[in-house]
C-alpha positions as a Markdown table, in Angstrom:
| # | Residue | x | y | z |
|---|---|---|---|---|
| 1 | Met | -71.6 | 0.8 | 39.7 |
| 2 | Ala | -72.9 | 3.6 | 37.5 |
| 3 | Lys | -72.6 | 7.2 | 38.6 |
| 4 | Ser | -75.4 | 9.7 | 38.6 |
| 5 | Gly | -73.9 | 11.4 | 35.5 |
| 6 | Asp | -74.6 | 8.1 | 33.6 |
| 7 | Pro | -78.2 | 7.6 | 32.4 |
| 8 | Thr | -78.0 | 3.9 | 33.4 |
| 9 | Tyr | -77.8 | 5.2 | 37.1 |
| 10 | Phe | -81.5 | 5.9 | 37.1 |
| 11 | Gly | -82.3 | 2.8 | 37.9 |
| 12 | Ala | -102.3 | 15.6 | 54.0 |
| 13 | His | -104.6 | 15.6 | 56.4 |
| 14 | Leu | -105.6 | 12.3 | 58.1 |
| 15 | Ala | -109.3 | 12.0 | 58.6 |
| 16 | Asp | -111.3 | 9.6 | 60.8 |
| 17 | Ile | -113.7 | 8.5 | 58.1 |
| 18 | Ala | -114.9 | 5.1 | 57.0 |
| 19 | Ala | -113.3 | 3.9 | 53.8 |
| 20 | Pro | -115.7 | 2.7 | 51.1 |
| 21 | Pro | -115.3 | -0.9 | 49.9 |
| 22 | Arg | -112.9 | -1.3 | 47.0 |
| 23 | Thr | -111.6 | -4.3 | 45.2 |
| 24 | Ala | -107.9 | -5.0 | 44.8 |
| 25 | Glu | -108.3 | -4.4 | 41.1 |
| 26 | Glu | -109.4 | -0.8 | 41.7 |
| 27 | Ala | -106.4 | 0.0 | 43.9 |
| 28 | Thr | -103.3 | 1.6 | 42.5 |
| 29 | Pro | -99.8 | 1.4 | 44.0 |
| 30 | Val | -99.2 | 5.2 | 43.9 |
| 31 | Ala | -101.6 | 8.2 | 43.8 |
| 32 | Ile | -100.0 | 11.5 | 42.8 |
| 33 | Ile | -101.7 | 14.7 | 43.9 |
| 34 | Gly | -100.7 | 17.4 | 41.5 |
| 35 | Gly | -100.4 | 17.3 | 37.7 |
| 36 | Gly | -97.6 | 19.9 | 37.3 |
| 37 | Leu | -94.1 | 19.2 | 36.0 |
| 38 | Ala | -93.0 | 17.2 | 39.1 |
| 39 | Gly | -96.2 | 15.1 | 39.2 |
| 40 | Met | -96.2 | 14.2 | 35.5 |
| 41 | Thr | -92.5 | 13.4 | 35.5 |
| 42 | Leu | -92.8 | 11.1 | 38.5 |
| 43 | Ala | -95.7 | 9.2 | 36.9 |
| 44 | Leu | -93.6 | 8.6 | 33.8 |
| 45 | Ala | -90.5 | 7.6 | 35.9 |
| 46 | Leu | -92.6 | 5.1 | 37.9 |
| 47 | Arg | -94.0 | 3.6 | 34.7 |
| 48 | Gln | -90.4 | 3.2 | 33.5 |
| 49 | His | -89.9 | 1.0 | 36.5 |
| 50 | Gly | -93.1 | -0.9 | 36.1 |
| 51 | Ile | -95.0 | 0.9 | 38.9 |
| 52 | Gly | -98.6 | 2.0 | 38.4 |
| 53 | Ala | -99.7 | 5.5 | 39.2 |
| 54 | Arg | -102.7 | 7.8 | 38.9 |
| 55 | Ile | -102.6 | 11.6 | 38.8 |
| 56 | Phe | -105.2 | 13.8 | 40.5 |
| 57 | Asp | -105.1 | 17.6 | 39.7 |
| 58 | Ala | -107.4 | 20.3 | 40.8 |
| 59 | Arg | -106.8 | 22.3 | 37.6 |
| 60 | Pro | -107.9 | 21.5 | 34.1 |
| 61 | Arg | -105.6 | 19.2 | 32.2 |
| 62 | Gly | -103.0 | 21.2 | 30.3 |
| 63 | Ala | -102.9 | 24.1 | 32.7 |
| 64 | Ala | -99.2 | 23.6 | 33.2 |
| 65 | Arg | -98.7 | 24.3 | 29.4 |
| 66 | His | -99.3 | 28.0 | 30.2 |
| 67 | Asp | -96.5 | 28.3 | 32.8 |
| 68 | Pro | -94.7 | 31.5 | 31.8 |
| 69 | Arg | -91.4 | 30.7 | 33.5 |
| 70 | Ala | -88.1 | 29.7 | 31.7 |
| 71 | Leu | -86.3 | 26.9 | 33.5 |
| 72 | Ala | -82.6 | 26.2 | 33.4 |
| 73 | Leu | -82.2 | 22.4 | 33.2 |
| 74 | Ser | -78.9 | 21.2 | 34.5 |
| 75 | His | -76.8 | 18.6 | 32.7 |
| 76 | Gly | -78.0 | 16.0 | 35.1 |
| 77 | Ser | -81.7 | 16.9 | 34.5 |
| 78 | Gln | -81.1 | 16.6 | 30.8 |
| 79 | Gln | -79.9 | 13.0 | 31.4 |
| 80 | Thr | -83.0 | 12.3 | 33.4 |
| 81 | Phe | -85.2 | 13.3 | 30.5 |
| 82 | Ala | -83.0 | 11.3 | 28.2 |
| 83 | Trp | -83.6 | 8.3 | 30.4 |
| 84 | Leu | -87.3 | 8.8 | 30.0 |
| 85 | Gly | -86.9 | 9.1 | 26.2 |
| 86 | Leu | -88.2 | 12.7 | 26.2 |
| 87 | Trp | -85.0 | 14.7 | 25.7 |
| 88 | Pro | -85.3 | 15.0 | 21.9 |
| 89 | Gln | -88.7 | 16.5 | 22.2 |
| 90 | Ile | -87.6 | 18.9 | 24.9 |
| 91 | Ala | -84.4 | 19.8 | 23.2 |
| 92 | Ala | -86.3 | 21.0 | 20.1 |
| 93 | Ala | -87.1 | 24.2 | 22.1 |
| 94 | Ala | -84.0 | 24.3 | 24.3 |
| 95 | Thr | -81.3 | 26.9 | 24.3 |
| 96 | Pro | -77.9 | 25.6 | 25.6 |
| 97 | Ile | -75.9 | 27.5 | 28.2 |
| 98 | Val | -72.2 | 27.3 | 27.2 |
| 99 | Ser | -70.9 | 29.8 | 29.7 |
| 100 | Ile | -72.0 | 31.6 | 32.9 |
| 101 | His | -70.7 | 35.1 | 33.6 |
| 102 | Val | -70.9 | 35.8 | 37.4 |
| 103 | Ser | -70.2 | 39.3 | 38.9 |
| 104 | Gln | -71.4 | 41.8 | 41.5 |
| 105 | Arg | -72.6 | 45.3 | 40.9 |
| 106 | Gly | -70.6 | 48.0 | 42.7 |
| 107 | Gly | -67.7 | 45.7 | 43.7 |
| 108 | Phe | -64.7 | 43.8 | 42.3 |
| 109 | Gly | -64.6 | 40.2 | 41.4 |
| 110 | Arg | -66.0 | 38.2 | 38.6 |
| 111 | Thr | -65.6 | 34.8 | 37.0 |
| 112 | Arg | -66.8 | 32.8 | 34.0 |
| 113 | Ile | -67.7 | 29.1 | 34.2 |
| 114 | Thr | -67.6 | 27.4 | 30.8 |
| 115 | Ala | -68.9 | 24.1 | 29.4 |
| 116 | Ala | -65.6 | 23.5 | 27.6 |
| 117 | Glu | -63.7 | 23.7 | 30.9 |
| 118 | Gln | -66.1 | 21.2 | 32.5 |
| 119 | Asp | -65.9 | 18.9 | 29.4 |
| 120 | Val | -69.6 | 18.9 | 28.8 |
| 121 | Pro | -71.6 | 20.0 | 25.7 |
| 122 | Ala | -73.5 | 22.6 | 27.8 |
| 123 | Leu | -73.7 | 23.6 | 31.4 |
| 124 | Gly | -77.5 | 23.5 | 31.1 |
| 125 | Gln | -80.4 | 24.0 | 28.8 |
| 126 | Val | -83.0 | 26.8 | 29.1 |
| 127 | Val | -86.5 | 25.6 | 28.2 |
| 128 | Ala | -89.9 | 27.2 | 28.6 |
| 129 | Ala | -91.8 | 25.4 | 31.5 |
| 130 | Gly | -94.9 | 25.3 | 29.3 |
| 131 | His | -93.0 | 23.4 | 26.6 |
| 132 | Ile | -91.8 | 20.8 | 29.1 |
| 133 | Ala | -95.3 | 20.4 | 30.4 |
| 134 | Ala | -96.6 | 19.9 | 26.8 |
| 135 | Val | -94.0 | 17.1 | 26.2 |
| 136 | Leu | -94.8 | 15.4 | 29.5 |
| 137 | Asp | -98.6 | 15.6 | 29.0 |
| 138 | Thr | -98.3 | 14.1 | 25.5 |
| 139 | Ala | -96.1 | 11.3 | 26.9 |
| 140 | Leu | -98.7 | 10.6 | 29.7 |
| 141 | Ala | -101.4 | 10.2 | 27.1 |
| 142 | Ala | -99.3 | 7.9 | 25.0 |
| 143 | Ala | -98.5 | 5.8 | 28.0 |
| 144 | Gly | -102.2 | 5.6 | 29.0 |
| 145 | Ile | -101.5 | 6.9 | 32.5 |
| 146 | Glu | -104.7 | 8.0 | 34.3 |
| 147 | Tyr | -105.1 | 11.7 | 34.8 |
| 148 | His | -108.1 | 13.0 | 36.8 |
| 149 | Glu | -108.5 | 16.7 | 36.1 |
| 150 | His | -110.7 | 19.1 | 38.1 |
| 151 | Thr | -110.2 | 16.8 | 41.1 |
| 152 | Arg | -109.1 | 18.4 | 44.4 |
| 153 | Ile | -108.1 | 15.8 | 46.9 |
| 154 | Asp | -109.0 | 17.3 | 50.3 |
| 155 | Cys | -109.0 | 14.3 | 52.5 |
| 156 | Val | -106.5 | 11.4 | 52.9 |
| 157 | Asn | -107.3 | 8.6 | 55.3 |
| 158 | Met | -104.8 | 5.9 | 56.2 |
| 159 | Asp | -106.1 | 2.4 | 57.0 |
| 160 | Ala | -103.4 | 0.8 | 59.2 |
| 161 | Asp | -105.0 | -2.6 | 59.0 |
| 162 | Thr | -104.8 | -2.9 | 55.2 |
| 163 | Gly | -101.9 | -0.6 | 54.5 |
| 164 | Arg | -104.0 | 1.4 | 52.1 |
| 165 | Val | -104.6 | 5.2 | 51.8 |
| 166 | Trp | -108.1 | 6.3 | 50.8 |
| 167 | Leu | -108.6 | 9.6 | 49.0 |
| 168 | Arg | -111.7 | 11.8 | 49.0 |
| 169 | Asp | -112.2 | 14.9 | 46.9 |
| 170 | Asp | -113.6 | 18.3 | 48.1 |
| 171 | Arg | -117.1 | 17.0 | 47.7 |
| 172 | Gly | -116.5 | 14.1 | 50.1 |
| 173 | Asp | -116.6 | 11.5 | 47.3 |
| 174 | Ala | -114.2 | 8.6 | 47.4 |
| 175 | Arg | -111.8 | 8.8 | 44.5 |
| 176 | Asp | -109.2 | 6.1 | 44.9 |
| 177 | Ser | -107.1 | 3.9 | 47.2 |
| 178 | Ala | -103.4 | 3.5 | 47.0 |
| 179 | Arg | -100.4 | 2.2 | 48.9 |
| 180 | Leu | -98.6 | 5.5 | 48.7 |
| 181 | Val | -99.7 | 9.1 | 48.2 |
| 182 | Ile | -97.3 | 11.6 | 46.6 |
| 183 | Tyr | -97.9 | 15.3 | 47.2 |
| 184 | Ala | -96.6 | 17.1 | 44.2 |
| 185 | Glu | -99.0 | 20.1 | 44.1 |
| 186 | Gly | -97.9 | 23.7 | 44.6 |
| 187 | Ala | -95.7 | 25.1 | 47.3 |
| 188 | Val | -95.0 | 23.7 | 50.8 |
| 189 | Asp | -98.4 | 23.8 | 52.6 |
| 190 | Ala | -98.0 | 25.8 | 55.8 |
| 191 | Ala | -101.6 | 24.9 | 56.8 |
| 192 | His | -100.9 | 21.2 | 56.8 |
| 193 | Ala | -101.6 | 19.5 | 60.1 |
| 194 | Asp | -97.9 | 18.9 | 60.9 |
| 195 | Ala | -96.6 | 22.2 | 59.5 |
| 196 | Ala | -95.7 | 23.6 | 63.0 |
| 197 | Thr | -93.1 | 20.9 | 63.5 |
| 198 | Gln | -92.2 | 20.0 | 59.9 |
| 199 | Thr | -92.1 | 23.3 | 58.0 |
| 200 | Arg | -89.2 | 25.8 | 58.0 |
| 201 | Thr | -89.6 | 29.2 | 56.4 |
| 202 | Arg | -87.5 | 32.3 | 55.7 |
| 203 | Asp | -88.9 | 35.5 | 54.1 |
| 204 | Tyr | -86.2 | 37.2 | 52.0 |
| 205 | Gly | -88.3 | 40.3 | 51.6 |
| 206 | Gln | -87.9 | 40.0 | 47.8 |
| 207 | His | -90.0 | 39.6 | 44.7 |
| 208 | Ala | -88.9 | 38.3 | 41.4 |
| 209 | Leu | -89.9 | 40.2 | 38.3 |
| 210 | Val | -89.8 | 37.9 | 35.2 |
| 211 | Cys | -90.0 | 38.7 | 31.5 |
| 212 | Glu | -88.1 | 38.2 | 28.3 |
| 213 | Ala | -85.8 | 40.9 | 26.9 |
| 214 | Arg | -84.3 | 41.2 | 23.5 |
| 215 | Thr | -80.8 | 42.7 | 23.1 |
| 216 | Ser | -79.0 | 44.4 | 20.2 |
| 217 | Thr | -76.3 | 41.6 | 20.0 |
| 218 | Pro | -76.4 | 37.8 | 20.1 |
| 219 | His | -76.0 | 36.1 | 23.5 |
| 220 | His | -73.8 | 33.3 | 22.1 |
| 221 | Gly | -75.1 | 30.9 | 24.8 |
| 222 | Thr | -73.9 | 33.1 | 27.7 |
| 223 | Ala | -75.9 | 33.4 | 30.9 |
| 224 | Tyr | -75.4 | 36.2 | 33.4 |
| 225 | Glu | -75.7 | 36.1 | 37.2 |
| 226 | Arg | -75.3 | 39.7 | 38.4 |
| 227 | Phe | -75.4 | 40.2 | 42.2 |
| 228 | Thr | -76.8 | 43.5 | 43.4 |
| 229 | Ala | -77.7 | 45.0 | 46.8 |
| 230 | Gln | -81.4 | 44.3 | 46.1 |
| 231 | Gly | -80.8 | 40.7 | 45.0 |
| 232 | Pro | -79.5 | 38.8 | 42.0 |
| 233 | Leu | -80.3 | 39.7 | 38.4 |
| 234 | Ala | -80.3 | 36.6 | 36.2 |
| 235 | Leu | -80.2 | 36.6 | 32.4 |
| 236 | Leu | -80.7 | 33.3 | 30.7 |
| 237 | Pro | -80.3 | 32.8 | 26.9 |
| 238 | Cys | -83.7 | 31.7 | 25.7 |
| 239 | Gly | -85.1 | 31.1 | 22.3 |
| 240 | Ala | -83.8 | 33.5 | 19.6 |
| 241 | Ala | -80.1 | 34.4 | 19.4 |
| 242 | Asp | -80.8 | 37.8 | 20.8 |
| 243 | Asn | -83.3 | 36.9 | 23.5 |
| 244 | Phe | -82.9 | 36.5 | 27.3 |
| 245 | Ser | -85.2 | 35.3 | 30.1 |
| 246 | Val | -84.9 | 37.9 | 32.8 |
| 247 | Val | -85.3 | 37.2 | 36.6 |
| 248 | Tyr | -85.0 | 40.6 | 38.3 |
| 249 | Thr | -84.9 | 40.3 | 42.1 |
| 250 | Cys | -85.8 | 43.3 | 44.1 |
| 251 | Ser | -87.9 | 44.6 | 47.0 |
| 252 | Pro | -91.7 | 44.3 | 46.8 |
| 253 | Asp | -92.0 | 48.1 | 46.4 |
| 254 | Glu | -89.5 | 48.2 | 43.6 |
| 255 | Ala | -91.3 | 45.3 | 41.9 |
| 256 | Arg | -94.5 | 47.3 | 42.0 |
| 257 | Arg | -92.7 | 50.3 | 40.6 |
| 258 | Leu | -91.2 | 48.4 | 37.8 |
| 259 | Leu | -94.5 | 46.8 | 36.9 |
| 260 | Ser | -96.0 | 50.3 | 36.5 |
| 261 | Leu | -93.4 | 51.5 | 34.0 |
| 262 | Asp | -94.0 | 51.6 | 30.3 |
| 263 | Asp | -91.6 | 49.5 | 28.2 |
| 264 | Ala | -89.1 | 52.3 | 27.4 |
| 265 | Ala | -88.8 | 53.2 | 31.1 |
| 266 | Phe | -88.5 | 49.6 | 32.1 |
| 267 | Leu | -85.8 | 48.9 | 29.6 |
| 268 | Ala | -83.9 | 52.0 | 30.9 |
| 269 | Ala | -84.2 | 50.7 | 34.5 |
| 270 | Leu | -83.1 | 47.2 | 33.5 |
| 271 | Gln | -80.1 | 48.6 | 31.6 |
| 272 | Ala | -79.0 | 50.8 | 34.6 |
| 273 | His | -79.5 | 47.9 | 37.0 |
| 274 | Phe | -77.5 | 45.5 | 34.9 |
| 275 | Gly | -74.6 | 47.9 | 34.3 |
| 276 | Leu | -71.4 | 46.3 | 32.8 |
| 277 | Gly | -71.1 | 49.2 | 30.3 |
| 278 | Gln | -72.4 | 48.3 | 26.9 |
| 279 | Arg | -71.8 | 44.5 | 27.2 |
| 280 | Leu | -75.6 | 44.1 | 26.5 |
| 281 | Arg | -78.1 | 46.7 | 25.3 |
| 282 | Phe | -81.7 | 45.9 | 25.9 |
| 283 | Val | -84.1 | 46.9 | 23.1 |
| 284 | Ala | -87.4 | 45.2 | 23.8 |
| 285 | Ala | -89.3 | 43.3 | 26.6 |
| 286 | Thr | -92.3 | 41.1 | 26.9 |
| 287 | Pro | -95.0 | 41.7 | 29.5 |
| 288 | Arg | -93.8 | 41.4 | 33.1 |
| 289 | His | -94.9 | 39.1 | 35.9 |
| 290 | Val | -94.0 | 39.3 | 39.6 |
| 291 | Phe | -93.7 | 36.4 | 42.2 |
| 292 | Pro | -92.9 | 36.6 | 45.9 |
| 293 | Leu | -89.7 | 34.9 | 47.0 |
| 294 | Gly | -88.8 | 33.0 | 50.1 |
| 295 | Leu | -87.5 | 29.7 | 51.4 |
| 296 | Arg | -90.0 | 27.1 | 52.7 |
| 297 | Tyr | -89.2 | 23.4 | 53.1 |
| 298 | Arg | -90.3 | 20.4 | 55.0 |
| 299 | Arg | -87.7 | 19.0 | 57.4 |
| 300 | Ser | -88.5 | 15.5 | 56.2 |
| 301 | Pro | -90.1 | 14.8 | 52.8 |
| 302 | Ile | -91.8 | 11.6 | 54.1 |
| 303 | Gly | -94.7 | 10.7 | 56.4 |
| 304 | Pro | -96.9 | 7.6 | 57.0 |
| 305 | Arg | -97.5 | 6.3 | 53.4 |
| 306 | Arg | -96.8 | 9.8 | 52.1 |
| 307 | Val | -94.0 | 11.6 | 50.2 |
| 308 | Trp | -93.8 | 15.3 | 49.5 |
| 309 | Leu | -92.0 | 16.1 | 46.2 |
| 310 | Gly | -90.9 | 19.2 | 44.2 |
| 311 | Asn | -92.2 | 22.5 | 45.5 |
| 312 | Ala | -94.5 | 20.7 | 47.9 |
| 313 | Ala | -91.3 | 19.5 | 49.7 |
| 314 | Gln | -89.1 | 22.6 | 49.2 |
| 315 | Thr | -89.7 | 25.9 | 47.6 |
| 316 | Leu | -86.4 | 27.6 | 46.8 |
| 317 | His | -85.2 | 31.0 | 45.7 |
| 318 | Pro | -84.5 | 30.9 | 42.0 |
| 319 | Val | -81.0 | 32.4 | 42.4 |
| 320 | Ala | -79.1 | 29.2 | 41.4 |
| 321 | Gly | -81.9 | 27.7 | 39.3 |
| 322 | Gln | -82.0 | 24.6 | 41.5 |
| 323 | Gly | -85.6 | 24.1 | 42.4 |
| 324 | Phe | -86.8 | 21.9 | 39.5 |
| 325 | Asn | -83.4 | 20.3 | 39.1 |
| 326 | Leu | -83.5 | 19.1 | 42.7 |
| 327 | Ala | -87.1 | 17.8 | 42.1 |
| 328 | Leu | -85.9 | 15.7 | 39.2 |
| 329 | Arg | -83.1 | 14.2 | 41.3 |
| 330 | Asp | -85.8 | 13.4 | 44.0 |
| 331 | Ile | -88.0 | 11.8 | 41.4 |
| 332 | Arg | -85.1 | 9.7 | 40.0 |
| 333 | Asp | -84.2 | 8.3 | 43.4 |
| 334 | Leu | -87.7 | 7.8 | 44.5 |
| 335 | Ala | -88.5 | 5.7 | 41.4 |
| 336 | Arg | -85.3 | 3.7 | 41.9 |
| 337 | Val | -86.0 | 3.0 | 45.6 |
| 338 | Leu | -89.6 | 2.0 | 45.0 |
| 339 | Thr | -88.5 | -0.5 | 42.3 |
| 340 | Gly | -89.0 | -4.1 | 43.5 |
| 341 | Ser | -90.7 | -3.1 | 46.8 |
| 342 | Pro | -93.8 | -5.2 | 47.4 |
| 343 | Asp | -95.3 | -2.3 | 49.3 |
| 344 | Pro | -94.3 | 1.2 | 48.0 |
| 345 | Gly | -95.7 | 2.9 | 51.1 |
| 346 | Ala | -93.8 | 0.7 | 53.6 |
| 347 | Arg | -92.0 | 2.7 | 56.3 |
| 348 | Ala | -88.6 | 1.1 | 55.6 |
| 349 | Thr | -88.9 | 1.9 | 51.9 |
| 350 | Leu | -89.8 | 5.5 | 52.5 |
| 351 | Gln | -87.0 | 5.9 | 55.1 |
| 352 | Arg | -84.5 | 4.5 | 52.6 |
| 353 | Tyr | -85.6 | 7.2 | 50.1 |
| 354 | Ala | -85.3 | 9.9 | 52.7 |
| 355 | Asn | -81.8 | 8.7 | 53.6 |
| 356 | Thr | -80.8 | 8.6 | 50.0 |
| 357 | Arg | -81.9 | 12.2 | 49.4 |
| 358 | Arg | -80.8 | 13.7 | 52.7 |
| 359 | Ile | -77.3 | 15.0 | 51.8 |
| 360 | Asp | -78.2 | 16.4 | 48.3 |
| 361 | Arg | -81.5 | 17.9 | 49.6 |
| 362 | Ala | -79.9 | 19.6 | 52.6 |
| 363 | Gly | -76.9 | 20.7 | 50.6 |
| 364 | Thr | -79.0 | 22.3 | 47.8 |
| 365 | Ile | -81.3 | 24.1 | 50.2 |
| 366 | Gly | -78.3 | 25.4 | 52.2 |
| 367 | Phe | -76.3 | 26.3 | 49.1 |
| 368 | Thr | -79.2 | 28.3 | 47.6 |
| 369 | Asp | -80.1 | 30.0 | 50.9 |
| 370 | Gly | -76.4 | 30.9 | 51.5 |
| 371 | Ile | -76.1 | 32.5 | 48.2 |
| 372 | Val | -79.2 | 34.7 | 48.7 |
| 373 | Arg | -78.1 | 35.8 | 52.2 |
| 374 | Leu | -74.5 | 36.4 | 51.2 |
| 375 | Phe | -75.1 | 38.3 | 47.9 |
| 376 | Ser | -78.3 | 40.2 | 48.7 |
| 377 | Asn | -77.0 | 43.0 | 50.9 |
| 378 | Asp | -74.6 | 45.9 | 50.6 |
| 379 | Leu | -72.6 | 45.7 | 53.9 |
| 380 | Pro | -69.0 | 46.7 | 53.1 |
| 381 | Leu | -67.4 | 43.7 | 54.7 |
| 382 | Leu | -69.7 | 41.3 | 52.9 |
| 383 | Arg | -69.2 | 43.1 | 49.6 |
| 384 | Glu | -65.5 | 42.7 | 49.9 |
| 385 | Gly | -66.0 | 39.1 | 50.9 |
| 386 | Arg | -68.1 | 38.4 | 47.8 |
| 387 | Gly | -65.4 | 40.0 | 45.7 |
| 388 | Leu | -62.7 | 37.7 | 47.2 |
| 389 | Ala | -65.0 | 34.7 | 46.7 |
| 390 | Leu | -65.5 | 35.5 | 43.0 |
| 391 | Leu | -61.8 | 36.2 | 42.6 |
| 392 | Ala | -60.9 | 32.8 | 44.1 |
| 393 | Leu | -63.4 | 31.2 | 41.7 |
| 394 | Asp | -61.7 | 32.9 | 38.8 |
| 395 | Leu | -58.2 | 32.0 | 39.9 |
| 396 | Leu | -58.8 | 28.4 | 41.0 |
| 397 | Pro | -60.2 | 26.1 | 38.3 |
| 398 | Pro | -60.8 | 23.2 | 40.7 |
| 399 | Leu | -63.0 | 25.4 | 42.8 |
| 400 | Arg | -64.9 | 26.5 | 39.6 |
| 401 | Gly | -65.3 | 22.8 | 38.8 |
| 402 | Leu | -66.7 | 22.0 | 42.2 |
| 403 | Val | -69.3 | 24.8 | 41.8 |
| 404 | Ala | -70.2 | 23.7 | 38.3 |
| 405 | Arg | -70.6 | 20.0 | 39.4 |
| 406 | Arg | -72.9 | 21.0 | 42.2 |
| 407 | Met | -75.1 | 23.0 | 39.7 |
| 408 | Met | -75.1 | 20.2 | 37.2 |
| 409 | Tyr | -75.5 | 17.1 | 39.4 |
| 410 | Gly | -76.2 | 18.2 | 43.0 |
| 411 | Thr | -73.9 | 16.7 | 45.6 |
| 412 | Arg | -73.0 | 13.7 | 43.5 |
| 413 | Asp | -70.0 | 13.5 | 41.2 |
| 414 | Gly | -70.8 | 13.9 | 37.5 |
């Protein structure tokens, strides 16, 4: 049996409204609400398995091409895109991570995880989210997958007698019927009817300031994860040989202050916050953007003829870069579980998917949350504990390998 590291492994609100008449020819097996990265990737993965899908997105088509984030794709995610036949196009604008330098500011302990030690070409690849979106959108068009833009689905009605789900837009017009509805739009919806029992949240009291910064020396494929009392500072090699994507975690007040600074003052603040002597010297920065951070996830990613996917299922802190990588693993397994099922929305089928994803999903959520809570404060005992943990990572190659495999593949072996 193939392992997950092998590409061959990939094998709403309910409303009491009358459903309009539809013919069997008009129905689709799967309706995907949300045309972002997760929704587009899922549609292509389902097509790879011979399963029809339609996408409905409230935004204009192509909006995801303007996403300013840089994403660190794990080695496992690279294999997912290779399975879809899209990795060459994505790789054209990717920057490989060949080592990760991990340390804490104001305390002892540091370690370095390398691709050579893990026997992989790269630990991950940094790619602009907008570039990935452009590749996916082009592939959707080439595959002839239906994409309904400017269509906000506000009402989902399940017909228990026929096993169909009927979708209506925000004007009350009937849009489609499907056997299964996938929510892949935006963050976890705290306003959803079952949010009180299904949604778990944690406010970290942090914002992420993101930008790109140029340094006076090349990065040589090294990423930096620098833990500070305010939160982690991540630097990802991105694009040019002297360019980094910066994720600067701090308090909301500090984020507002940093936004107000001119470029010279911001670069000085970034330099002081990063520390590490003159290992890197920042010389230029792009415009900055700020996003609030927190943890929000659904206890179960499934419901009656419904699946929540990507940020709609779990919105994670970016500290370990696991959000989109987890979504890709969800997509891979969902497509595999639905293959050959005569009814993609059947309860047993969806439960099998949830069971398949339970350990990896819970482990990744817990891993990310644990890092944030352990490394985002300055209590002396925790600071010493962090130092000992980093020292142990540095001294014990098997432990480094365990952490690296989790980052590359989730809970499965690579």
